[in-house]
Amino acid sequence: MGVSEKSYMMRTVASRGSLVQQLLQVLLFCSLVALLLQQVAAQGSWKVIVENAGIASMHTAITHYNTAVLLDRTDIGPSQLPLPNGVCRNDPDDESSKHDCTAHSALLDLATNTIRPLFVQTDTWCSSGQFRADGTLVQTGGDNDGLSKIRTFAPCPGDGDCNWVETNVPLQNGRWYASNAQLPDGTQIVVGGRGIATLEYVPPNGRGTTYIPLIANANDAQNDNLYPYVHLLPNNQIFIFANQDSLLYDWQTNKVAKNLPVLPGGPRNYPSAGSSALLPLSGFNGWADVEILICGGATYGAFLNPGAALPATQSCGRIAPLSANPGWALENMPLRRNMGELLLLPDRNVFIVNGAANGAQGWGNAQNPVLTPVLYNPNGAPGTRFQTLTATDIPRVYHSTANVLPDGRILIAGSNTHQFYTLTGYLPTELRIEAHTPYYIGAGARPVIANAPGELAYGARFTATVDNGNAKFIDLNLLSAPYSTHSFSQGQRLLQLATSAPAAVGGGSYTVTATAPPTSVIAPSAYYMLFAVSDGFPSVAQWVHIG
């Protein structure tokens, strides 16, 4: 072989080696891109589902007809959603529009993303609410002519004609910025409000109203005791938190059962606006592990000095209120945040969304919106519990809401940091509604609830059939439908049912036997979303009624 032939062969081998190397580089690049796309998908995605709802919802609740009730103030002037057929609201007490032919409430059909205007007469500004056992939304208080009002909304399908009803039975104390919780006896406890340091029951149960020193003592120049955090605990006591203080309240005797330690880190309630959640309860341990999580808030003085842009709080506090010596364990979120909302997800993680990094609640008092949601794993080791997720590009600050949907997505609505609708400028009034698709949708085969009872009796065993499940373990989790307003989901609770090991029935289907919650103390009678969770992936929920 001559020199030229050897040279040619060497060049050919080198060329082939180069091609192989290039091919490997391309394959490596494609693998990295695929991995990156998987990571991005795992962090979730955002989509606007309604370009203009006509109102900015400051109160939102999901009904068992798969509709969302949207509710704003009535004294905000005309909305962008006309009432039908020439219907108008005439209110001589309204501070903005005595004659108003636009809607201030609406019903969103989650199947079609269509909006139907609803009629509400009295002012619902900064009111409170909760679903009762039959699925009717009870809505309490507000401002001006709505201060002592009790309203009801009996839901219907999206194409129905259900609407608000203003009852003739008033609250015993007028309430503005109060919080509600459903009780085991079917009544609701309504706690606090501006200038009101009492609690009462709706409908009245003979216990009257009770003065709560904690609510009064939490008053400061900012009134950081508004929208107190209220949770029904498995021992049938009520956890109440305002400003930095909390207690256990025995609603059956109308007495304070125990005062709890102060949570460090500044005020946590309106207008400083952190958020709170009762962490998931489990039937596997007899509902015994009870913990409260409170995250975020504002630096004291942020509400009084809106131009100062004081930084939001970064810490979360976690407490086991029923332990012998309860104390707060502190941990920092990845981002400072006030006006965020803590949502319990079907897989028992916590989703933290909305809010701002500076300022406080109130008109024109929010700066630097936090666009990045955060995932919190309650079962993770301290220091490993938080994960940042995909950011939205729509700021959601004062008067925004967040709700978990039956398909596992997160519905985000509202945001209005102005006295009236202001559609231009910094942080304009937000009329768009968007949905966040979490990390657990589209990342794998979701289980399907093929069969489950629609009615559950307390303590009864029942069987559910689940397709696409895992042969080793399938969770059945019940999630309530809370009332979202002012960074707090009133009535939110998630219950992990005690279940048997899955039994294969063929064709990729499994049966799971579960035990329903034992009493209305664990699960107040209501409609709940039943999720099957397998390998971390939740099904679309089936609505079930308990009680």
XYZ file of N, CA, C and O in Angstrom, residues 181-322:
568
model
N -66.003 28.618 59.232
C -65.641 27.201 59.204
C -66.900 26.385 59.456
O -67.719 26.740 60.310
N -67.050 25.288 58.703
C -68.191 24.396 58.890
C -67.962 23.534 60.126
O -66.870 22.988 60.328
N -68.995 23.386 60.957
C -68.891 22.640 62.206
C -69.571 21.280 62.083
O -70.397 21.054 61.193
N -69.265 20.351 62.997
C -69.852 19.010 62.930
C -71.375 18.992 63.054
O -72.013 18.038 62.591
N -71.967 20.019 63.689
C -73.421 20.020 63.847
C -74.141 20.635 62.655
O -75.355 20.815 62.682
N -73.404 20.979 61.589
C -74.022 21.525 60.393
C -74.089 23.038 60.361
O -74.430 23.621 59.328
N -73.781 23.699 61.472
C -73.729 25.154 61.477
C -72.333 25.620 61.059
O -71.405 24.826 60.922
N -72.218 26.912 60.870
C -70.922 27.516 60.579
C -70.542 28.461 61.696
O -71.392 29.199 62.214
N -69.270 28.434 62.070
C -68.755 29.408 63.012
C -68.190 30.561 62.188
O -67.490 30.355 61.201
N -68.559 31.789 62.557
C -68.101 32.992 61.860
C -67.306 33.803 62.873
O -67.840 34.206 63.916
N -66.031 34.061 62.548
C -65.097 34.595 63.543
C -64.571 35.956 63.107
O -64.057 36.113 61.988
N -64.693 36.938 64.007
C -64.032 38.217 63.838
C -64.682 39.143 62.837
O -65.861 39.039 62.503
N -63.876 40.075 62.362
C -64.334 41.127 61.472
C -63.810 42.462 61.967
O -63.376 42.593 63.121
N -63.848 43.465 61.107
C -63.311 44.775 61.485
C -64.104 45.353 62.658
O -65.319 45.572 62.576
N -63.396 45.589 63.759
C -64.015 46.159 64.940
C -64.885 45.195 65.719
O -65.568 45.605 66.659
N -64.865 43.905 65.361
C -65.716 42.906 66.010
C -64.834 41.802 66.593
O -64.205 41.042 65.837
N -64.783 41.698 67.900
C -63.951 40.683 68.558
C -64.816 39.553 69.097
O -64.626 39.067 70.213
N -65.791 39.123 68.308
C -66.674 38.037 68.720
C -66.703 36.971 67.643
O -66.198 37.147 66.531
N -67.337 35.856 67.997
C -67.698 34.841 67.021
C -69.167 34.501 67.215
O -69.747 34.735 68.278
N -69.780 33.978 66.152
C -71.175 33.560 66.226
C -71.383 32.361 65.320
O -70.456 31.905 64.639
N -72.631 31.867 65.302
C -72.945 30.660 64.556
C -74.078 30.935 63.564
O -75.031 31.643 63.875
N -73.920 30.359 62.365
C -74.921 30.516 61.291
C -75.317 29.132 60.789
O -74.442 28.370 60.349
N -76.605 28.740 60.823
C -77.668 29.503 61.491
C -77.485 29.477 63.001
O -76.745 28.625 63.526
N -78.126 30.379 63.722
C -77.953 30.413 65.178
C -78.263 29.057 65.809
O -79.243 28.403 65.449
N -77.391 28.622 66.719
C -77.588 27.323 67.370
C -77.836 27.463 68.866
O -77.658 26.510 69.625
N -78.222 28.653 69.295
C -78.525 28.871 70.701
C -77.337 29.292 71.528
O -77.486 29.611 72.717
N -76.139 29.313 70.943
C -74.947 29.673 71.710
C -74.636 31.169 71.649
O -73.688 31.630 72.275
N -75.381 31.923 70.863
C -75.211 33.370 70.810
C -73.880 33.786 70.219
O -73.292 33.081 69.397
N -73.387 34.950 70.662
C -72.076 35.439 70.244
C -71.141 35.413 71.446
O -71.588 35.559 72.596
N -69.875 35.221 71.194
C -68.894 35.120 72.280
C -67.723 36.057 72.008
O -67.179 36.088 70.892
N -67.324 36.787 73.011
C -66.162 37.679 72.928
C -64.882 36.849 72.979
O -64.727 35.969 73.837
N -63.981 37.117 72.042
C -62.714 36.379 71.967
C -61.576 37.343 72.252
O -61.226 38.184 71.397
N -60.950 37.262 73.424
C -59.874 38.207 73.759
C -58.746 38.220 72.721
O -58.186 39.281 72.445
N -58.430 37.067 72.153
C -57.329 37.017 71.188
C -57.589 37.951 70.018
O -56.687 38.650 69.554
N -58.834 37.973 69.523
C -59.156 38.832 68.386
C -59.010 40.296 68.784
O -58.461 41.115 68.045
N -59.471 40.642 69.973
C -59.359 42.022 70.443
C -57.906 42.380 70.714
O -57.435 43.462 70.338
N -57.173 41.484 71.359
C -55.781 41.768 71.710
C -54.884 41.867 70.486
O -53.815 42.480 70.534
N -55.309 41.223 69.391
C -54.489 41.251 68.183
C -54.605 42.569 67.438
O -53.898 42.807 66.479
N -55.504 43.434 67.901
C -55.630 44.731 67.252
C -54.356 45.546 67.435
O -53.762 45.583 68.512
N -53.924 46.196 66.376
C -52.846 47.166 66.436
C -53.237 48.305 65.499
O -54.368 48.364 65.027
N -52.326 49.194 65.231
C -52.657 50.325 64.366
C -53.052 49.892 62.964
O -53.717 50.633 62.240
N -52.656 48.680 62.575
C -52.983 48.170 61.244
C -54.205 47.261 61.245
O -54.647 46.829 60.188
N -54.692 46.907 62.429
C -55.784 45.921 62.540
C -55.380 44.585 61.918
O -56.092 44.023 61.072
N -54.256 44.036 62.329
C -53.747 42.788 61.758
C -54.459 41.551 62.291
O -53.906 40.449 62.277
N -55.688 41.721 62.763
C -56.469 40.577 63.258
C -57.588 40.194 62.300
O -58.452 39.395 62.638
N -57.590 40.749 61.084
C -58.701 40.516 60.165
C -58.484 39.247 59.348
O -57.353 38.821 59.127
N -59.613 38.681 58.864
C -59.586 37.356 58.238
C -58.725 36.386 59.063
O -57.722 35.860 58.600
N -59.112 36.142 60.326
C -58.341 35.198 61.152
C -58.346 33.810 60.521
O -59.269 33.436 59.795
N -57.294 33.040 60.787
C -57.227 31.663 60.296
C -58.010 30.779 61.253
O -57.766 30.774 62.465
N -58.960 30.034 60.701
C -59.866 29.218 61.506
C -59.878 27.806 60.931
O -60.175 27.619 59.744
N -59.550 26.809 61.767
C -59.523 25.417 61.320
C -60.214 24.523 62.355
O -59.932 24.622 63.553
N -61.098 23.642 61.885
C -61.703 22.617 62.734
C -60.718 21.466 62.887
O -60.259 20.894 61.898
N -60.397 21.105 64.146
C -59.401 20.063 64.432
C -60.082 18.739 64.778
O -61.259 18.708 65.166
N -59.347 17.621 64.674
C -59.948 16.305 64.935
C -60.390 16.066 66.370
O -61.067 15.079 66.638
N -60.004 16.929 67.316
C -60.489 16.789 68.694
C -61.747 17.621 68.927
O -62.178 17.797 70.071
N -62.338 18.159 67.842
C -63.571 18.949 67.880
C -63.362 20.331 68.485
O -64.323 20.974 68.928
N -62.134 20.803 68.514
C -61.858 22.172 68.893
C -61.501 22.989 67.646
O -61.195 22.432 66.592
N -61.547 24.301 67.795
C -61.265 25.209 66.698
C -59.923 25.890 66.944
O -59.686 26.445 68.024
N -59.046 25.835 65.959
C -57.796 26.597 65.981
C -58.086 27.970 65.393
O -58.616 28.090 64.297
N -57.779 29.027 66.163
C -57.986 30.399 65.707
C -56.660 31.145 65.814
O -56.011 31.126 66.867
N -56.273 31.799 64.731
C -55.000 32.537 64.683
C -55.267 33.946 64.184
O -55.963 34.144 63.178
N -54.709 34.950 64.886
C -54.820 36.333 64.455
C -53.545 37.079 64.795
O -53.071 37.018 65.938
N -52.990 37.756 63.817
C -51.775 38.551 63.936
C -50.563 37.632 64.135
O -49.958 37.204 63.164
N -50.195 37.339 65.372
C -49.120 36.385 65.662
C -49.535 35.383 66.739
O -48.729 34.558 67.153
N -50.783 35.465 67.176
C -51.241 34.680 68.320
C -52.305 33.677 67.901
O -53.021 33.874 66.917
N -52.416 32.613 68.688
C -53.397 31.579 68.361
C -53.874 30.892 69.627
O -53.243 30.960 70.683
N -55.010 30.206 69.487
C -55.587 29.483 70.617
C -56.423 28.315 70.106
O -56.728 28.218 68.913
N -56.778 27.432 71.018
C -57.744 26.371 70.768
C -59.044 26.761 71.451
O -59.054 27.128 72.627
N -60.130 26.647 70.702
C -61.429 27.094 71.206
C -62.402 25.932 71.210
O -62.562 25.225 70.212
N -63.061 25.724 72.360
C -64.086 24.691 72.490
C -65.425 25.317 72.122
O -66.024 26.041 72.918
N -65.878 25.047 70.909
C -67.102 25.693 70.431
C -68.354 25.144 71.119
O -69.402 25.807 71.121
N -68.255 23.971 71.727
C -69.428 23.397 72.396
C -69.693 24.050 73.745
O -70.834 24.117 74.210
N -68.634 24.533 74.398
C -68.794 25.217 75.684
C -68.574 26.720 75.572
O -68.743 27.437 76.546
N -68.181 27.172 74.366
C -67.863 28.584 74.139
C -66.793 29.095 75.114
O -66.915 30.168 75.718
N -65.714 28.321 75.214
C -64.605 28.708 76.092
C -63.277 28.461 75.393
O -63.148 27.541 74.579
N -62.291 29.270 75.741
C -60.932 29.054 75.251
C -60.350 27.848 75.977
O -60.327 27.800 77.213
N -59.899 26.872 75.204
C -59.342 25.658 75.797
C -57.854 25.785 76.087
O -57.358 25.223 77.070
N -57.136 26.544 75.228
C -55.692 26.641 75.409
C -55.155 27.787 74.571
O -55.569 27.965 73.417
N -54.252 28.558 75.140
C -53.525 29.565 74.383
C -52.219 28.971 73.879
O -51.543 28.232 74.610
N -51.847 29.282 72.659
C -50.656 28.715 72.034
C -49.552 29.761 71.943
O -49.811 30.966 72.058
N -48.316 29.328 71.722
C -47.199 30.284 71.668
C -47.314 31.263 70.507
O -47.989 31.006 69.503
N -46.623 32.378 70.644
C -46.564 33.393 69.599
C -45.740 32.874 68.433
O -44.693 32.243 68.615
N -46.204 33.129 67.211
C -45.441 32.796 66.009
C -44.530 33.968 65.676
O -45.010 35.066 65.369
N -43.209 33.799 65.707
C -42.301 34.903 65.378
C -42.397 35.288 63.903
O -42.916 34.545 63.078
N -41.886 36.473 63.588
C -41.769 36.851 62.183
C -42.702 37.941 61.739
O -42.802 38.228 60.547
N -43.431 38.581 62.672
C -44.298 39.671 62.276
C -45.724 39.243 62.041
O -46.052 38.048 62.108
N -46.608 40.191 61.741
C -48.034 39.874 61.571
C -48.276 39.005 60.356
O -47.598 39.122 59.337
N -49.305 38.146 60.447
C -49.569 37.150 59.389
C -50.969 37.262 58.781
O -51.241 36.581 57.801
N -51.846 38.061 59.368
C -53.217 38.154 58.862
C -53.440 39.481 58.156
O -52.572 40.353 58.162
N -54.631 39.624 57.555
C -54.944 40.870 56.861
C -54.765 42.066 57.801
O -55.208 42.000 58.947
N -54.141 43.159 57.340
C -53.693 43.413 55.974
C -52.273 42.945 55.661
O -51.782 43.199 54.558
N -51.639 42.286 56.626
C -50.272 41.839 56.368
C -50.224 40.520 55.612
O -49.205 40.193 54.999
N -51.282 39.739 55.692
C -51.618 38.728 54.692
C -50.584 37.674 54.387
O -49.977 37.670 53.334
N -50.407 36.752 55.330
C -49.800 35.482 54.975
C -50.905 34.537 54.540
O -51.930 34.954 54.011
N -50.709 33.241 54.776
C -51.750 32.261 54.494
C -51.574 31.077 55.427
O -50.497 30.895 56.016
N -52.625 30.281 55.546
C -52.594 29.155 56.482
C -53.313 27.952 55.900
O -54.249 28.107 55.104
N -52.868 26.766 56.311
C -53.541 25.524 55.926
C -53.407 24.512 57.047
O -52.366 24.420 57.710
N -54.479 23.755 57.260
C -54.427 22.551 58.076
C -53.829 21.473 57.194
O -54.409 21.122 56.157
N -52.657 20.953 57.547
C -51.993 19.972 56.700
C -52.827 18.687 56.622
O -53.659 18.415 57.498
N -52.631 17.891 55.549
C -53.476 16.705 55.342
C -53.539 15.796 56.562
O -52.529 15.548 57.235
N -54.742 15.304 56.833
C -54.977 14.340 57.901
C -55.051 12.947 57.302
O -55.463 12.780 56.148
N -54.687 11.938 58.086
C -54.629 10.574 57.548
C -55.370 9.585 58.432
O -55.201 9.575 59.658
N -56.179 8.736 57.786
C -56.845 7.660 58.499
C -55.905 6.540 58.890
O -56.237 5.719 59.752
N -54.723 6.487 58.276
C -53.770 5.426 58.604
C -53.234 5.570 60.021
O -52.782 4.596 60.609
N -53.235 6.788 60.563
C -52.778 6.957 61.951
C -53.917 7.403 62.864
O -53.678 7.991 63.914
N -55.148 7.102 62.424
C -56.299 7.460 63.248
C -56.537 8.946 63.342
O -57.091 9.421 64.340
N -56.094 9.700 62.314
C -56.289 11.144 62.242
C -55.570 11.870 63.368
O -55.955 12.978 63.765
N -54.502 11.251 63.891
C -53.854 11.770 65.101
C -52.795 12.825 64.825
O -52.527 13.668 65.689
N -52.133 12.805 63.666
C -51.087 13.794 63.366
C -51.739 15.057 62.824
O -52.223 15.089 61.688
N -51.741 16.102 63.636
C -52.436 17.345 63.300
C -51.421 18.483 63.312
O -50.800 18.760 64.343
N -51.251 19.128 62.170
C -50.306 20.236 62.080
C -50.905 21.378 61.270
O -51.633 21.152 60.294
N -50.572 22.585 61.661
C -50.984 23.809 60.972
C -49.742 24.434 60.342
O -48.680 24.515 60.967
N -49.888 24.901 59.109
C -48.808 25.603 58.410
C -49.257 27.037 58.140
O -50.364 27.261 57.639
N -48.400 28.003 58.471
C -48.649 29.411 58.172
C -47.411 29.974 57.494
O -46.302 29.843 58.018
N -47.579 30.568 56.320
C -46.444 31.054 55.538
C -46.653 32.500 55.119
O -47.759 32.907 54.751
N -45.562 33.255 55.134
C -45.558 34.604 54.593
C -46.209 35.619 55.495
O -46.536 35.366 56.656
N -46.398 36.806 54.933
C -46.926 37.939 55.663
C -46.197 39.198 55.217
O -45.501 39.198 54.197
N -46.342 40.265 55.975
C -45.705 41.527 55.629
C -44.975 42.093 56.838
O -45.335 41.814 57.983
N -43.963 42.890 56.587
C -43.294 43.610 57.658
C -44.278 44.572 58.321
O -45.040 45.253 57.629
N -44.264 44.613 59.640
C -45.171 45.554 60.305
C -44.852 46.971 59.834
O -43.704 47.390 59.781
N -45.891 47.719 59.491
C -45.737 49.072 58.977
C -45.900 49.163 57.483
O -46.053 50.267 56.943
N -45.883 48.021 56.786
C -46.029 48.056 55.325
C -47.390 48.603 54.919
O -47.504 49.313 53.919
N -48.426 48.282 55.687
C -49.769 48.773 55.359
C -49.896 50.266 55.666
O -50.560 51.010 54.935
N -49.253 50.713 56.738
C -49.348 52.115 57.125
C -48.482 53.017 56.260
O -48.719 54.231 56.189
N -47.472 52.438 55.618
C -46.534 53.208 54.799
C -46.414 52.561 53.422
O -45.396 51.949 53.085
N -47.459 52.684 52.597
C -47.471 51.961 51.323
C -46.341 52.336 50.381
O -45.924 51.527 49.558
N -45.820 53.549 50.477
C -44.737 53.943 49.583
C -43.390 53.391 49.977
O -42.427 53.464 49.196
N -43.289 52.822 51.172
C -41.994 52.332 51.650
C -41.578 51.011 51.014
O -40.406 50.646 51.043
N -42.513 50.282 50.448
C -42.232 48.993 49.798
C -41.438 48.067 50.723
O -40.441 47.461 50.317
N -41.884 47.963 51.960
C -41.184 47.106 52.923
C -41.256 45.648 52.480
O -42.250 45.206 51.893
N -40.208 44.867 52.749
C -40.161 43.488 52.250
C -41.171 42.571 52.934
O -41.466 42.726 54.123
N -41.676 41.631 52.157
C -42.584 40.629 52.701
C -41.814 39.630 53.558
O -40.576 39.549 53.514
N -42.569 38.858 54.325
C -41.994 37.833 55.192
C -41.622 36.603 54.370
O -42.338 36.226 53.443
N -40.529 35.959 54.720
C -40.076 34.767 54.003
C -40.327 33.484 54.782
O -40.288 32.389 54.217
N -40.638 33.592 56.056
C -40.692 32.401 56.899
C -42.056 31.736 56.896
O -43.088 32.361 56.660
N -42.020 30.442 57.165
C -43.212 29.640 57.453
C -43.097 29.117 58.875
O -42.001 28.766 59.335
N -44.232 29.048 59.558
C -44.279 28.416 60.863
C -45.165 27.186 60.816
O -46.201 27.182 60.145
N -44.755 26.156 61.515
C -45.500 24.892 61.527
C -45.640 24.448 62.977
O -44.665 24.429 63.730
N -46.864 24.084 63.379
C -47.121 23.734 64.768
C -48.061 22.540 64.832
O -48.942 22.373 63.985
N -47.842 21.684 65.845
C -48.754 20.582 66.163
C -49.585 21.044 67.354
O -49.189 20.862 68.512
N -50.741 21.663 67.143
C -51.443 22.357 68.226
C -51.987 21.439 69.305
O -52.263 21.906 70.417
N -52.160 20.151 68.999
C -52.722 19.231 69.986
C -51.648 18.470 70.754
O -51.978 17.614 71.587
